[in-house]
XYZ file of C-alpha atoms in Angstrom:
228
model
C 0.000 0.000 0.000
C 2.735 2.637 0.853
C 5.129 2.788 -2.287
C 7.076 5.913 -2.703
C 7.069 7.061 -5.952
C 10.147 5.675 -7.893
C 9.390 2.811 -6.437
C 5.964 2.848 -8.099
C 7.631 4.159 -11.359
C 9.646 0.248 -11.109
C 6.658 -2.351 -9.923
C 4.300 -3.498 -12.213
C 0.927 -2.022 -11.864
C -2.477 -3.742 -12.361
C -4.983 -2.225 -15.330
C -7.498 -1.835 -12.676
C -7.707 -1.878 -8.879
C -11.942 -3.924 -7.841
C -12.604 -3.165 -4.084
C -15.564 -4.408 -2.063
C -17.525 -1.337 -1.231
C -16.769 3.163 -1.453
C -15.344 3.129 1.681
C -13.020 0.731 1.289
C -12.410 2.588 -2.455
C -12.091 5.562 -0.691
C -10.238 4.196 2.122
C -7.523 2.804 -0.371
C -7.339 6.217 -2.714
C -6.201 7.801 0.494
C -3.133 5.697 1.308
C -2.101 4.302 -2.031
C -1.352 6.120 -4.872
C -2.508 4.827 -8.051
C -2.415 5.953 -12.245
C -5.335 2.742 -13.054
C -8.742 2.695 -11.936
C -10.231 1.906 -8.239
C -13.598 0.605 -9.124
C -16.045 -0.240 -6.441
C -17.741 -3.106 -6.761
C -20.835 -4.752 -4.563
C -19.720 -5.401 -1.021
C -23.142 -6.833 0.394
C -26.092 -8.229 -1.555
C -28.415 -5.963 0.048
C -28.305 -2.858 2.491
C -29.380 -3.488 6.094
C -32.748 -2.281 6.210
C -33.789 -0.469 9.205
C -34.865 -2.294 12.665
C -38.150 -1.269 14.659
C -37.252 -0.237 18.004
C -39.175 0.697 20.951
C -39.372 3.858 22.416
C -38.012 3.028 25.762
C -34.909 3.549 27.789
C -32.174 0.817 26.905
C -29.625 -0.276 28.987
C -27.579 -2.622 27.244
C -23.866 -1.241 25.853
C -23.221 -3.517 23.005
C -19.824 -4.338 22.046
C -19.541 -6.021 18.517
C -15.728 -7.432 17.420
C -13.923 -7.872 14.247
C -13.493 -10.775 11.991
C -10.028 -11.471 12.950
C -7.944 -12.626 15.631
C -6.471 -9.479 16.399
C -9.459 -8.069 17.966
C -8.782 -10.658 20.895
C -6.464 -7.492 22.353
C -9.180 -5.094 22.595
C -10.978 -7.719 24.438
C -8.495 -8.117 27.160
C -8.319 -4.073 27.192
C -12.022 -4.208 27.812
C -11.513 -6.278 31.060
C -8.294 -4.753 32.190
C -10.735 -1.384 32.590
C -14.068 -3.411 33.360
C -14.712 -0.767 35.849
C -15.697 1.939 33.421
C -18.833 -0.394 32.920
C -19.667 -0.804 36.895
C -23.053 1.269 35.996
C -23.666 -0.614 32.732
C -25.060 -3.820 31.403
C -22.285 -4.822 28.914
C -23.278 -7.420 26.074
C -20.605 -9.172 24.037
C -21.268 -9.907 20.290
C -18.194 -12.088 18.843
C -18.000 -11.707 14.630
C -19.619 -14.962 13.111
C -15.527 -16.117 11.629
C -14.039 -15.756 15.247
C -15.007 -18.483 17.848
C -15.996 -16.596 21.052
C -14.694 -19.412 23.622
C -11.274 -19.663 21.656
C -11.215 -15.982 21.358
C -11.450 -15.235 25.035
C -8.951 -17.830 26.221
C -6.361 -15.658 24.841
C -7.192 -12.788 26.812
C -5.149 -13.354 30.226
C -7.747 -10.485 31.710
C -10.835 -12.573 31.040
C -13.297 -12.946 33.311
C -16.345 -15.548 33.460
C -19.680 -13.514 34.580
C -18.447 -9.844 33.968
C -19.767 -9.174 30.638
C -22.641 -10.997 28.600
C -22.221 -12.634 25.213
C -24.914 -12.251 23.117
C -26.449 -15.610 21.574
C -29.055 -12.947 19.448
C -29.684 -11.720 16.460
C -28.111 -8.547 15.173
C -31.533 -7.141 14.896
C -32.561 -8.292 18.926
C -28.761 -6.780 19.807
C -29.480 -3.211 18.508
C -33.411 -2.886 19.631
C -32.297 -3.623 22.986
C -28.502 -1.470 22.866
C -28.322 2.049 24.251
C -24.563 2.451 22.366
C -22.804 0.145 20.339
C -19.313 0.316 20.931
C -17.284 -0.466 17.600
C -13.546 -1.112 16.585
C -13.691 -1.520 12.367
C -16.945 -3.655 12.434
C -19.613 -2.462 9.759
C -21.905 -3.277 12.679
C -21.006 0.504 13.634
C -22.756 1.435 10.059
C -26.041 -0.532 10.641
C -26.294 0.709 14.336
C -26.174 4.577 13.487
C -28.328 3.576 10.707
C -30.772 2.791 13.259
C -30.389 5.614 15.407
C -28.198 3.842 18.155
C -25.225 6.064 19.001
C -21.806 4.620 18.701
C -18.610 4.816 19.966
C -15.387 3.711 17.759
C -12.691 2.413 20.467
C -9.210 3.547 18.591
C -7.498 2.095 21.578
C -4.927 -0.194 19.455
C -4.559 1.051 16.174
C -1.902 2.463 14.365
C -3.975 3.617 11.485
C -7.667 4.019 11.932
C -10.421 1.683 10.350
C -13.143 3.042 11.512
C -15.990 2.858 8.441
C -17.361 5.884 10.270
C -14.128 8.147 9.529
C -15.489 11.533 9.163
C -18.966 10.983 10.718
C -19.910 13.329 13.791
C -23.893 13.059 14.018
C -24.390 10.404 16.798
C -20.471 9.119 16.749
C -17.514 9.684 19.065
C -13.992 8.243 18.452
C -12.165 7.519 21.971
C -8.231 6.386 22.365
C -8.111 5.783 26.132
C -10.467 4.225 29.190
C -11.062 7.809 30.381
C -12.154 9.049 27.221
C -14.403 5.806 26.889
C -15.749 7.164 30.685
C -16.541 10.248 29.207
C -18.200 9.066 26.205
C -20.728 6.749 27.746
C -21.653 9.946 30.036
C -22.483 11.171 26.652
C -24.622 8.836 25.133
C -28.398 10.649 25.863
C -26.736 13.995 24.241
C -25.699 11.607 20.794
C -28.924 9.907 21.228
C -30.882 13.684 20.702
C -28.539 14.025 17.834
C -29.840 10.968 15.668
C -33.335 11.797 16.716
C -33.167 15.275 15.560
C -31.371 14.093 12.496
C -30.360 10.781 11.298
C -29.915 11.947 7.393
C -26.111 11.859 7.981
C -26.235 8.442 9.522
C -28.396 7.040 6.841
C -25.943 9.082 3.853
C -22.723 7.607 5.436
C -24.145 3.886 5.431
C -25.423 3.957 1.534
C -21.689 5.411 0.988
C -20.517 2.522 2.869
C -22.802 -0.906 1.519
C -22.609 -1.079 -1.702
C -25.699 -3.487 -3.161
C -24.996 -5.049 -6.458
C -26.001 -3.883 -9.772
C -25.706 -5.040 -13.450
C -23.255 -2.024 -13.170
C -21.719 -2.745 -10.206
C -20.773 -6.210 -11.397
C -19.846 -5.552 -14.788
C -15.828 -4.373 -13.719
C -15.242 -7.451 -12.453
C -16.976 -9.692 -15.104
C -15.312 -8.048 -17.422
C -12.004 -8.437 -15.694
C -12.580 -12.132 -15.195
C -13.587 -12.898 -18.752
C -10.425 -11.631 -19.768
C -7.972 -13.347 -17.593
C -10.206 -16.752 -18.834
């Protein structure tokens, strides 16, 4: 991703760059440059549709994880500073490719009891979250789509991945336990954001799922049939 110039001018380039999705096109334009074509192509077959929830105070914080191993250290950070959560209902949500049991035996902080882990649908997870606290999963995306605030924990990254990079309606980012604190303090205020306007959340989600399309598709039929 991070060729300097000459060395660009030396390495072969591809005719055309296909990406899942215009974030991740976006995403990619920003750190790599490039003389051939980033297309975006379909990254989901559909867009999340939006999930009735009832008007009533929610307690649970919902934490959803990545799709890769990694995310076992922001786990662990999680229980190291369990006591930001001593008010707070907190609901675990492993990612469908990591095993949860084999994900938590590598965090030496873990601890049986102190937070939940959801056996529910996405769709039971958000109508009952008051936050969803996020690292890079697209869950983020679908929960502000739904008017549930998030928080993006940038508490171990070097670069950010946060799908929500830019987004301020109904979003904080936080790098540290005592911003996290602070954040949850502030959920009500990004709550009255997303009520008052959720036009931004909605925007930065369409931006972010792509749903196929004859033209969507076409780049990479097109690039398949020739390499045939």
């Amino acid at each position: 991703l991070y060729l300097s110039a000459s060395e660009i001018a030396q390495a072969p380039q591809p005719d055309r760059y296909l990406v899942c999705g215009s974030w991740v096109r976006d995403a990619f334009m920003r750190v790599r440059r490039v003389q051939a074509p980033v297309i975006s192509v379909c990254s989901l077959r559909a867009v999340p549709r939006a999930i009735e929830r009832a008007a009533t105070k929610k307690e649970e914080i919902l934490v959803v994880l990545d799709g890769v191993w990694s995310t076992a250290h922001l786990v662990n950070w999680l229980y190291e500073n369990q006591n930001i959560f001593t008010k707070y209902k907190v609901v675990i949500r492993p990612h469908p490719n990591v095993n949860g049991p084999r994900l938590f035996s590598q965090c030496p902080q873990y601890q049986e009891g102190v937070f939940a882990v959801s056996n529910r649908s996405l769709q039971e997870d958000l109508q009952q979250a008051a936050c969803v606290l996020y690292r890079q999963s697209s869950v983020g995306v679908t929960a502000l789509m739904n008017a549930v605030p998030v928080i993006h924990l940038r508490i171990d990254l070097p670069l950010s991945g946060d799908p929500l990079e830019g987004l301020e309606a109904g979003k904080l980012s936080v790098e540290d336990a005592e911003g996290l604190g602070q954040a949850l303090l502030r959920v009500p205020d990004l709550q009255a954001q997303l009520n008052d306007d959720q036009g931004q959340a909605i925007a930065a989600a369409r931006h972010y799922f792509v749903a196929p399309s004859s033209e969507m598709v076409q780049p990479f039929l097109e690039t398949y049939e020739k390499n045939l």
